Coordinates of C-alpha atoms in Angstrom, one line a residue:
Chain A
X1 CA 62.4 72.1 133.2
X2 CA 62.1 70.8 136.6
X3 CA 59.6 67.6 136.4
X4 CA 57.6 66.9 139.4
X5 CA 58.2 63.5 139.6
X6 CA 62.0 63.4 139.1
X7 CA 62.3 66.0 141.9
X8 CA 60.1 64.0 144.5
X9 CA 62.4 60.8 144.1
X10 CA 65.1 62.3 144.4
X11 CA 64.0 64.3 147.7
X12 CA 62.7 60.9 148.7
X13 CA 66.1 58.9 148.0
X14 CA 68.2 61.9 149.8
X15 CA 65.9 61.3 152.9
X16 CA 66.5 57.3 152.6
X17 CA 70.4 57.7 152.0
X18 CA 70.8 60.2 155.2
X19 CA 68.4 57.5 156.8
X20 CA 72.2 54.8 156.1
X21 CA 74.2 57.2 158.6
X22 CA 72.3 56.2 161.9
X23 CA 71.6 53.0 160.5
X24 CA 75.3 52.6 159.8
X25 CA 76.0 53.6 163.5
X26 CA 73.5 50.7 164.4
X27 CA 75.3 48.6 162.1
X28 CA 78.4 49.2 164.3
X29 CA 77.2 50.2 167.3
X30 CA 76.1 46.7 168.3
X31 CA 79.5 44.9 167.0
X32 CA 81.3 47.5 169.6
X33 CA 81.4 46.5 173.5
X34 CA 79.1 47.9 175.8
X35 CA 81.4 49.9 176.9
X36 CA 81.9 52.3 173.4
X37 CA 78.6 51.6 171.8
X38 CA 77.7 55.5 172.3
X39 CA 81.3 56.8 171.2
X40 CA 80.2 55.1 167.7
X41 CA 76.7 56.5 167.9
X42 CA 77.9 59.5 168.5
X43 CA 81.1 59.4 165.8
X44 CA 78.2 58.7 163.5
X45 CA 75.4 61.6 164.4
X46 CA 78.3 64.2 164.5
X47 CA 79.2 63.4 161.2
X48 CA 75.9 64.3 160.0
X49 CA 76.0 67.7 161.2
X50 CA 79.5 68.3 160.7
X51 CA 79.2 67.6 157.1
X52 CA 76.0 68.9 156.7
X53 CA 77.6 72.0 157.4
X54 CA 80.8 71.5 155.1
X55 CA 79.1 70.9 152.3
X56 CA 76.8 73.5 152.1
X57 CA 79.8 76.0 152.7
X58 CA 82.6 74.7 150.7
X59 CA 82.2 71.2 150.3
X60 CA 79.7 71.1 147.3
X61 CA 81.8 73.6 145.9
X62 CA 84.8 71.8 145.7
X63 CA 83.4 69.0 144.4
X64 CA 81.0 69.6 141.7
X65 CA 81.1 73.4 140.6
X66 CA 82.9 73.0 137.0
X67 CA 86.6 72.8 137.0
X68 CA 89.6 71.1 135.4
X69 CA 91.8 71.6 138.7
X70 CA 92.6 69.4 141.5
X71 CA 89.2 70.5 143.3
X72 CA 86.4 71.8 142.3
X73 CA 86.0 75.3 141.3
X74 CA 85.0 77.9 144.3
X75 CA 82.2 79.8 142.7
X76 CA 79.6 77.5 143.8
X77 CA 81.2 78.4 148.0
X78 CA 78.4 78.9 150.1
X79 CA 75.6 77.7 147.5
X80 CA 76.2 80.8 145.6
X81 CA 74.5 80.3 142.7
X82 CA 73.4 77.4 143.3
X83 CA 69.5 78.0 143.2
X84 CA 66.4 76.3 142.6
X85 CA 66.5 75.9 138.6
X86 CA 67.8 72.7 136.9
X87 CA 71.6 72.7 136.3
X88 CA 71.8 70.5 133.2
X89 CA 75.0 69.3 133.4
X90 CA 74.3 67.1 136.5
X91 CA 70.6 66.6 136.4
X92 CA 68.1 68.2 133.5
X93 CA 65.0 68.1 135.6
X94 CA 65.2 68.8 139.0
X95 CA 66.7 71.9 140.8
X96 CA 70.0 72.3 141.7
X97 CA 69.6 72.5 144.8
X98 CA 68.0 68.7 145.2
X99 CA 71.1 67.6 143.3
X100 CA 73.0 69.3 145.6
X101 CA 71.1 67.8 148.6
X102 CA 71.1 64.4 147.7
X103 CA 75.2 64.2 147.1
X104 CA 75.2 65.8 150.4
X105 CA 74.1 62.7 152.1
X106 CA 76.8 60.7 150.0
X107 CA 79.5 62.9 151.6
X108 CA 78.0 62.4 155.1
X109 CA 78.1 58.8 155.1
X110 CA 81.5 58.2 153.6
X111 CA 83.9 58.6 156.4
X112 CA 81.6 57.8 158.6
X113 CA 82.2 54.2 157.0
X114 CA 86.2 55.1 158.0
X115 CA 84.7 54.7 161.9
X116 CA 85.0 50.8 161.6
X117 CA 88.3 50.8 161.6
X118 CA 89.4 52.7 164.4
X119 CA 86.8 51.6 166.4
X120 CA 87.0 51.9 170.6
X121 CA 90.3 54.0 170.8
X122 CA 90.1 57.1 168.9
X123 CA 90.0 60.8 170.8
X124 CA 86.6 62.2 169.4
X125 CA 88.5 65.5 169.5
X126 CA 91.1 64.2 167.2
X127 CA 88.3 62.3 165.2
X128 CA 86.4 65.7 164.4
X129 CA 89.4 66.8 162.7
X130 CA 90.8 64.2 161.0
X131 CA 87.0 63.6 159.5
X132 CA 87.0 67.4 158.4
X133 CA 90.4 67.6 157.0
X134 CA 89.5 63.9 155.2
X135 CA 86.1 65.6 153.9
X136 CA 87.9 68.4 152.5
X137 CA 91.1 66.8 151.1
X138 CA 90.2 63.1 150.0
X139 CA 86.4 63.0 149.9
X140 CA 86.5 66.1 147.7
X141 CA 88.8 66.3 145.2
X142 CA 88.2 62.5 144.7
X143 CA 84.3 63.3 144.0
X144 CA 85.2 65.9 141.9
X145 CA 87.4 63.7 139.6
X146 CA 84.8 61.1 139.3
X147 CA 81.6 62.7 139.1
X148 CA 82.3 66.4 138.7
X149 CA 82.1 68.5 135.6
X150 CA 85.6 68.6 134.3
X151 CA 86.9 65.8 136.3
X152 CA 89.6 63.9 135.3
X153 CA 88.7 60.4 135.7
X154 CA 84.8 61.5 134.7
X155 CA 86.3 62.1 131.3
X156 CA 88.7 59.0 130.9
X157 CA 85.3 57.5 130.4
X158 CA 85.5 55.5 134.4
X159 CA 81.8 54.1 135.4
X160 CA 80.8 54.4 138.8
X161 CA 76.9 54.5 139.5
X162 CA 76.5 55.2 142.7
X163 CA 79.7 56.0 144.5
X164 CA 81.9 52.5 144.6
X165 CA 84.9 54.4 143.8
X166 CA 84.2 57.3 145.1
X167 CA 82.3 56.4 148.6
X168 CA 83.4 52.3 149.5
X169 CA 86.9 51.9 147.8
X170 CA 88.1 55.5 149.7
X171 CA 86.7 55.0 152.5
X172 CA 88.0 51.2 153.0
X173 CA 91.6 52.2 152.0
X174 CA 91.3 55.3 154.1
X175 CA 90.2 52.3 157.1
X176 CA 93.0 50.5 156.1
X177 CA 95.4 52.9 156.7
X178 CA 94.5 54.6 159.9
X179 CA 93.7 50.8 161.5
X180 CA 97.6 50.2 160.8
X181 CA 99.0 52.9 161.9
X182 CA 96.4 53.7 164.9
X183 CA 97.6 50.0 165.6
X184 CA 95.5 47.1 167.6
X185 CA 93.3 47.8 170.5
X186 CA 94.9 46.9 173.5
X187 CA 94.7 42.7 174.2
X188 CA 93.4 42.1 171.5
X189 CA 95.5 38.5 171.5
X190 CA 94.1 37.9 174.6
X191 CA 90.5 39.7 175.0
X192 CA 88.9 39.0 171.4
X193 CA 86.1 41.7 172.0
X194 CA 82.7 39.9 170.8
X195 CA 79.7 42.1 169.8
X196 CA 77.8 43.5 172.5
X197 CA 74.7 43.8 170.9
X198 CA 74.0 41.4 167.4
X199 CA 70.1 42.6 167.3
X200 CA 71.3 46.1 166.5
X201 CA 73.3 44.9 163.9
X202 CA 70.6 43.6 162.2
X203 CA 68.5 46.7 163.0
X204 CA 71.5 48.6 161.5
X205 CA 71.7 46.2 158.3
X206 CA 67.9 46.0 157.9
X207 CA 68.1 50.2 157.1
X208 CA 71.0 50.0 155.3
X209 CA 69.4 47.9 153.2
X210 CA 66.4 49.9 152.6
X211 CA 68.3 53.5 152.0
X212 CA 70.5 51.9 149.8
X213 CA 67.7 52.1 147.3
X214 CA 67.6 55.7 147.5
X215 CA 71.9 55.3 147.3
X216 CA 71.4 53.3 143.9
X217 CA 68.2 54.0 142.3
X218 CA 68.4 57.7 143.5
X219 CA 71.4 58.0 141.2
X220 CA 69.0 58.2 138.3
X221 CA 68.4 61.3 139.5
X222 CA 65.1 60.5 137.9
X223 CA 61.9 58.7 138.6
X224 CA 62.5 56.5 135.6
X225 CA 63.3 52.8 134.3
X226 CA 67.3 53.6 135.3
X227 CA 66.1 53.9 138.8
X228 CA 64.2 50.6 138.4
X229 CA 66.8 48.9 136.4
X230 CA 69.2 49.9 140.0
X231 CA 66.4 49.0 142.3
X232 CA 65.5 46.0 141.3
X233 CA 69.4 44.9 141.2
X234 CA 70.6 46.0 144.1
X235 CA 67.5 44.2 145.9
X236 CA 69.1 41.0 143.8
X237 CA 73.0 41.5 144.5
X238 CA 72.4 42.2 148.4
X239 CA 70.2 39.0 148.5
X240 CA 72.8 36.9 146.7
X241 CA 75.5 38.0 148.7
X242 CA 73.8 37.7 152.0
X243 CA 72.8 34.3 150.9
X244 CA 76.5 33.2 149.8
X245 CA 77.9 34.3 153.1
X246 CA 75.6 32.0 154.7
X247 CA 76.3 29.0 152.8
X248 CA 80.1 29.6 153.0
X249 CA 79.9 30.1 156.8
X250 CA 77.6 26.7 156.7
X251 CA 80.5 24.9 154.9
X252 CA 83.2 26.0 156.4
X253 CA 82.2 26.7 160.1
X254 CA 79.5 24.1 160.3
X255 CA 76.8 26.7 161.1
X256 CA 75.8 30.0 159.1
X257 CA 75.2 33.1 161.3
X258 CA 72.7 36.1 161.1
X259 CA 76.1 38.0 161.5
X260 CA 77.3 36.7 158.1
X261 CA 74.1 36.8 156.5
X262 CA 74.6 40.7 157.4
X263 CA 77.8 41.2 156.4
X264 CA 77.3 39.5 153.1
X265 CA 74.2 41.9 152.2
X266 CA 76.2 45.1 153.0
X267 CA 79.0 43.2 151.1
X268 CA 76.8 42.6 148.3
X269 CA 75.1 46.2 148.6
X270 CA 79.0 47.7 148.1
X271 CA 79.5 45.7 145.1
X272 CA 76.4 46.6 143.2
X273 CA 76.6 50.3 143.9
X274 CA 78.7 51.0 140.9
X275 CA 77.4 48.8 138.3
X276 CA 73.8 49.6 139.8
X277 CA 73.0 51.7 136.3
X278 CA 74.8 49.4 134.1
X279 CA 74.0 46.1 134.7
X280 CA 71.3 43.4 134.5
X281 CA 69.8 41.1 137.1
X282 CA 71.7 38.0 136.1
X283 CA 75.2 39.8 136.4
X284 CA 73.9 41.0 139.4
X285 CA 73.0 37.6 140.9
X286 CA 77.0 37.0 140.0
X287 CA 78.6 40.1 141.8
X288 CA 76.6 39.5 144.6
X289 CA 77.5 35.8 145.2
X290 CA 81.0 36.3 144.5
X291 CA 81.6 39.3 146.5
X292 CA 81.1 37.2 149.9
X293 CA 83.6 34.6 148.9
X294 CA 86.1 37.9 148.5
X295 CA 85.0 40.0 151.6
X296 CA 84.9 36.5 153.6
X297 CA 88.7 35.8 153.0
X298 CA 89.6 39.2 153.8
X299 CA 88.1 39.4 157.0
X300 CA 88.5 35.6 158.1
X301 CA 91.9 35.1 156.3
X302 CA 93.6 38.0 155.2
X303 CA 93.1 40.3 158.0
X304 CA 94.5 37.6 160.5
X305 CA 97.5 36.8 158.5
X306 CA 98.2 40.4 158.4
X307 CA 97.7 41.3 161.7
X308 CA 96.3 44.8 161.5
X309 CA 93.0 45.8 163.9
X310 CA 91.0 46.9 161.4
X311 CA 87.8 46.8 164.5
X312 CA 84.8 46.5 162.3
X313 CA 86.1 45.2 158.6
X314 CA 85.4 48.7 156.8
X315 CA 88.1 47.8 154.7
X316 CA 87.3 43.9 154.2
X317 CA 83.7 44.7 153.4
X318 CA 83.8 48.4 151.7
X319 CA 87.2 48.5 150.2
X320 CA 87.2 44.9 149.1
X321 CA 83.5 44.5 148.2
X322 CA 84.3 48.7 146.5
X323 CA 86.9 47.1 144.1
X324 CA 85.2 44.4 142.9
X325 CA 82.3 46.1 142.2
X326 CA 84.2 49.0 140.7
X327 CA 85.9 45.7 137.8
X328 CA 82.7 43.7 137.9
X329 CA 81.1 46.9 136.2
X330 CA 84.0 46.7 133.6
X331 CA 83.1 43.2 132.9
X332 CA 79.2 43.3 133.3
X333 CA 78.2 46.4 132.0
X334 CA 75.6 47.1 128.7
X335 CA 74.6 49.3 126.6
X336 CA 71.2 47.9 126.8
X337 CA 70.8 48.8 130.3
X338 CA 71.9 52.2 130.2
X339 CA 72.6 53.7 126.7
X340 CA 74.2 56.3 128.0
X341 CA 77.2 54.0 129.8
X342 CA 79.2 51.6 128.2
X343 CA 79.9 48.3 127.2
X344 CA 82.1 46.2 129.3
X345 CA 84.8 43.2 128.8
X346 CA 82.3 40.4 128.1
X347 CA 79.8 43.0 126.0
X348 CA 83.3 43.2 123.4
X349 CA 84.7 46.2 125.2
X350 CA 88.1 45.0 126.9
X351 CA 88.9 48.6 127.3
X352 CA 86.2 49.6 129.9
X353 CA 88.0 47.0 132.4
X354 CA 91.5 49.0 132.1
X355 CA 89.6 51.9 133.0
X356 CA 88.0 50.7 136.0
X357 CA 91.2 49.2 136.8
X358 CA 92.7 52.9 136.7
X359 CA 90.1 54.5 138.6
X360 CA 90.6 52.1 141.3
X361 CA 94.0 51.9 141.3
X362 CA 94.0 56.0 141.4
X363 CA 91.8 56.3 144.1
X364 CA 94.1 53.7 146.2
X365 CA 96.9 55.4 145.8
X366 CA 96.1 58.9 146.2
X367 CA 93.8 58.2 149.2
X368 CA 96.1 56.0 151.0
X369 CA 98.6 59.0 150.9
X370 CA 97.0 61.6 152.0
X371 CA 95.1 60.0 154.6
X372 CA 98.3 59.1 156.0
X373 CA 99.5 62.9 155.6
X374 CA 96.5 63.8 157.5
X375 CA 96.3 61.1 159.9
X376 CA 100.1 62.5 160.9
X377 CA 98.7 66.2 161.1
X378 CA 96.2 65.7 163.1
X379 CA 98.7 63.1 165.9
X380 CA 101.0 65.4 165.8
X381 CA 99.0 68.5 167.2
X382 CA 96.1 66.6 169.0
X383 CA 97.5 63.0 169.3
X384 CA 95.1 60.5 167.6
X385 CA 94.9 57.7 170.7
X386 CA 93.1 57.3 173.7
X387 CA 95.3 56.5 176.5
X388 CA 95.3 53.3 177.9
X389 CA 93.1 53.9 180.9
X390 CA 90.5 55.7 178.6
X391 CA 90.3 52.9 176.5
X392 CA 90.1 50.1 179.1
X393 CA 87.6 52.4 180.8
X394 CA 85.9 52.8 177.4
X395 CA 85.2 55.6 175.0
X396 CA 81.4 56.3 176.3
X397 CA 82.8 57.1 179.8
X398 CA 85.9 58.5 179.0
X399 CA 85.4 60.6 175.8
X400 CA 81.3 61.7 176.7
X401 CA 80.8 61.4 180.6
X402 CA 77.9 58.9 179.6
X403 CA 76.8 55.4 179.6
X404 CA 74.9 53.5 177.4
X405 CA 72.8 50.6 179.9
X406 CA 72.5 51.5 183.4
X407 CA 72.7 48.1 185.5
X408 CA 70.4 49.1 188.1
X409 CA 67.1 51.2 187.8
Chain B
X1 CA 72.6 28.8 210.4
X2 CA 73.7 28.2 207.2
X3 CA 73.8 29.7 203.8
X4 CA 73.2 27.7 200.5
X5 CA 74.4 29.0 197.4
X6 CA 73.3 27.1 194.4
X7 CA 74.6 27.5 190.8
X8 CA 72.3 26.0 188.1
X9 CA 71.2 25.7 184.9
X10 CA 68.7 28.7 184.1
X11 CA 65.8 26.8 182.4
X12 CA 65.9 24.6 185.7
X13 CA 64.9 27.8 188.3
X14 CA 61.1 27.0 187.8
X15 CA 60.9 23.6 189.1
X16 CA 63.5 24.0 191.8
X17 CA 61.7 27.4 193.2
X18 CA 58.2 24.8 192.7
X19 CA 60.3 22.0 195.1
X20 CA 61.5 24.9 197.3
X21 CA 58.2 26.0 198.2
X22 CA 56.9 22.6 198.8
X23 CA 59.5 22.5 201.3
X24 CA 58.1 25.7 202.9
X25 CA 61.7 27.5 201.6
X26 CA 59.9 30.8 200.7
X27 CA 63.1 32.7 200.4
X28 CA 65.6 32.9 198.2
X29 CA 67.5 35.3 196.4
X30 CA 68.4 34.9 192.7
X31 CA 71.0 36.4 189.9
X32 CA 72.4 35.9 186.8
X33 CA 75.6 34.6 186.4
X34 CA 78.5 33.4 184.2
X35 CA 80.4 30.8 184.0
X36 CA 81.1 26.8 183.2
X37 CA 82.3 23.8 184.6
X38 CA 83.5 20.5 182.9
X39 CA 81.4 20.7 180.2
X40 CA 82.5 23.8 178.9
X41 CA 81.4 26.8 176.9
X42 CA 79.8 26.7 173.4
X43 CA 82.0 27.6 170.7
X44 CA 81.0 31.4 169.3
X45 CA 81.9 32.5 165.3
X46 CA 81.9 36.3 164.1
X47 CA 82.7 36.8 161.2
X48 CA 84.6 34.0 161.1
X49 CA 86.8 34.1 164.4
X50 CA 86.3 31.5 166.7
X51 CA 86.3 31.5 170.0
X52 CA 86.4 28.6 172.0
X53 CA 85.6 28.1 175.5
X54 CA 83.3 31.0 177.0
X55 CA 81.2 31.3 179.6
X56 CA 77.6 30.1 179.5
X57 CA 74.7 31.6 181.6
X58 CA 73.6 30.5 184.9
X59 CA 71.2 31.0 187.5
X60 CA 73.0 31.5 191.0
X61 CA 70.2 31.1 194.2
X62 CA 71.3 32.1 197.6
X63 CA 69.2 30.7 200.2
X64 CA 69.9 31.3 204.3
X65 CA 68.6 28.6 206.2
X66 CA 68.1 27.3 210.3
X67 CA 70.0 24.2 210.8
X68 CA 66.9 21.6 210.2
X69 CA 65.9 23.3 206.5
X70 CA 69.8 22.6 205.2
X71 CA 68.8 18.7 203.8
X72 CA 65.2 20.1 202.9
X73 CA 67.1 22.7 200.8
X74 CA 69.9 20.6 199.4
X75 CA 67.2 17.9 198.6
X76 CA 65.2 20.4 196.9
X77 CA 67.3 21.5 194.5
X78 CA 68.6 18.6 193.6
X79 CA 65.0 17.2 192.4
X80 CA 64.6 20.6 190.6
X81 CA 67.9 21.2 189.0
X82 CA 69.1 17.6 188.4
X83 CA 69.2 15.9 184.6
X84 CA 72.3 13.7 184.6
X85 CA 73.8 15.6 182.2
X86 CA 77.2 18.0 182.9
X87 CA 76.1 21.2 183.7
X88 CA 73.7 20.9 186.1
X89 CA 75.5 23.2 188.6
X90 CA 76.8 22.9 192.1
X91 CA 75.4 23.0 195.6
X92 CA 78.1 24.8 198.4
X93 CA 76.8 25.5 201.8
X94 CA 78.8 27.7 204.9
X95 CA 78.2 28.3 208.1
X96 CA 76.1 31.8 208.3
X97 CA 77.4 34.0 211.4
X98 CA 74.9 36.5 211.8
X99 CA 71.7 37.2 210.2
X100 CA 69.6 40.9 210.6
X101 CA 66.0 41.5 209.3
X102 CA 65.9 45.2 208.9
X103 CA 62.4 45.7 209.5
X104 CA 62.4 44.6 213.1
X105 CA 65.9 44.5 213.7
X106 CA 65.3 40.8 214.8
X107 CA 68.7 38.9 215.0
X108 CA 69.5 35.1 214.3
X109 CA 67.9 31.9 213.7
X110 CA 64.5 34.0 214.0
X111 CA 65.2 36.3 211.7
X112 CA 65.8 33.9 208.6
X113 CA 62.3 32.4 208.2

């Protein structure tokens, strides 16, 4: 029975989580130099309609029609079958179709979290293909194993709400690895590139923000106390984490910055998105604050130490933030939040933690891998890297024939 | 003829375009510019990553002058732009060769004022 209600949330949270692409390539846009800020724009919007367009044809398929294989099954290709009536399995009350919509968004927006890594020197030809072939050969089968009927890790019992496994963890590794072996931006040791533009970062943030609600409480998939019980703690972990940032930069730099405060609430937005449905406002408070003190090392400690360009810390805020959101739900989560979930380490149930621990460790492995594989393919027939004069030059003039500011007129 | 080029701090560019005009200096040309001098740049964080020593803002006025307005100028700037402090900028003048209104096509000292 489709239910009115159900159905009109779930339209509305698809709008407000396709509303976190652009506002994503805001978030970025305005940490990039003047000189790329439309190459990122641009990375971002194509996404949308590239995957818009993959998913519809093969995309949902592979990921959610029922099957015990690697991918999804490929009876669902082209939305065959896939009508206006509720499919129960995934959501009881509203039709397929806005099921289908709203995980459409989800697939949009994860590699377009991958962009911060390889920010200012990728070939958007090259770009267009990796981020297909990385749709169709990580984003899917990955989806499918955590959320799709007959996946694997789905029926090891792993919890992930809203997509920290699935969307943050596989993007961040996936940033990881192409930042490494895509290498620095050249002068980097000499040049430190500063943001060009910290109000649209803030812009970028302040939206984030807001269609994360339709992210987390959307994945009710139901106008119901779920949703509210998400809502009202991923308002709570963003605010803790956006706080904590502050206070560490405050200690430890002598003066906090809106560009921490930022970075802590998306931090703190990554962590709750898997426990989102499983955990109360308290534990909330806890993963939010504690996910800055981790996502603050890795981008002001580890990343350094390590040496590897990863532009815009996708993997120091998603991956990092990802994984301990992906464990804090095996500690943290109830039974008397979401009956239909689990009890986790300190509700007596030691066991959820080594599953999360699996999931995690799972999805690191295998998207590491083939990222790599495809981040070969595609260097090998297209070649991955602007050339030197392109990317002093920048990516807007090189890559589009356009510029972002005009200095006179 | 002579051309001042002043470099100073940009809250300052009120007060010294207010002593300007009392001299009867009605033209000047101004732009943003960067840089620093012995004071140095303010120390920037993102996300952590410090960076030490960049360039602050500053106002650069270029002002071309007949012989008798060069102390007038100098003077004027100096009351405008001065606090004490490091950072108040720099004063250079150079000798101006030639000088062109377009309008008229008027050449030298006449065509500065």
């Amino acid at each position: 029975m489709v239910n009115a209600g159900d159905t009109a949330w779930v339209l509305m949270s698809s709008a407000l989580v396709l509303l976190m692409t652009p506002a994503l390539a805001f978030f970025y846009g305005g940490m990039v130099r003047r000189k790329n800020v439309l190459s990122v724009l641009m990375q971002c919007f194509i996404i949308v309609c590239v995957l818009s367009i993959q998913w519809v044809v093969i995309g949902y398929s592979l990921s959610f029609a029922p099957s015990k294989g690697f991918w999804g099954g490929l009876q669902w290709l082209g939305l065959n079958g896939v009508g206006l009536e509720p499919y129960a399995d995934y959501a009881g009350t509203i039709p397929h179709q806005a099921f289908m919509v709203f995980q459409m968004m989800f697939a949009i927006i994860t590699p377009a979290l991958i962009i911060g890594a390889f920010a200012e020197r990728m070939k958007f030809s090259a770009f267009l293909v990796f981020t297909l072939l990385w749709a169709t050969f990580v984003y899917d089968p990955l989806c499918h194993w955590v959320w799709g009927m007959g996946g694997w890790l789905r029926n090891i019992g792993a919890l992930d709400f809203a997509g920290g496994t699935v969307v943050h963890i596989n993007a961040g590794i996936a940033a990881l690895v192409t930042a490494i072996v895509l290498g620095k931006r050249s002068n980097l040791d000499k040049n430190v590139p500063t943001p060009h533009n910290m109000p649209f970062v803030v812009l970028g943030t302040a939206l984030l923000w807001f269609g994360w609600f339709g992210f987390n409480a959307g994945s009710a998939l139901a106008a119901n106390g779920l949703a509210v019980n998400a809502f009202v703690v991923t308002n709570t972990a963003a605010a803790a984490a956006g706080l904590s940032w502050a206070l560490i930069e405050w200690l430890r730099n002598g003066k906090p910055t809106i560009f921490g405060v930022c970075s802590g609430a998306v931090a703190g937005l990554v962590a709750i998105t898997p426990a989102a449905g499983f955990v109360s406002v308290i534990p909330a408070i806890i993963i939010g604050m504690l996910v800055s003190v981790f996502c603050f090392i890795a981008v002001t400690v580890i990343k350094p130490l390590f040496g590897y360009d990863d532009s815009l810390d996708a993997f120091g805020v998603h991956c990092v933030g990802g994984i301990w959101g992906a464990l804090a739900t095996g500690l943290f989560a109830s039974r008397l939040v979401n009956s239909a979930g689990a009890d986790g380490l300190f509700f007596g149930n030691p066991k959820q933690f080594l599953v999360q621990l699996a999931a995690v460790g799972v999805t690191i492995v295998y998207t590491s891998v083939v990222t790599l594989i495809i981040y070969k393919l595609v260097d090998l027939f297209i070649g991955v890297r602007v050339d030197e004069k392109s990317e002093a030059m920048g990516l807007d003039l090189t890559q589009h024939h356009e510029r972002a500011y005009t200095v006179l007129e | 003829m002579k051309l001042v080029i002043a470099i100073i701090q940009p809250y300052k560019l009120e007060e010294v375009k207010e002593e300007l005009y009392k001299s009867e200096i009605n033209l000047i040309t101004v732009s943003e510019v960067l840089g620093h001098g012995r004071q140095m740049g303010v120390t920037e964080v993102y996300r952590g990553h410090k960076e030490t020593g960049n360039l602050l803002r500053k106002i650069r006025l270029e002002i071309a002058v007949n012989e008798n307005y060069v102390e007038p100028a100098i003077k004027a700037i100096v009351k405008g732009a001065k606090t004490g402090e490091a950072g108040d900028g720099k004063i250079f003048v150079l000798d101006l060769n030639e000088c062109v209104r377009i309008r008229t096509e008027e050449r030298g000292p006449v065509a500065i004022g």
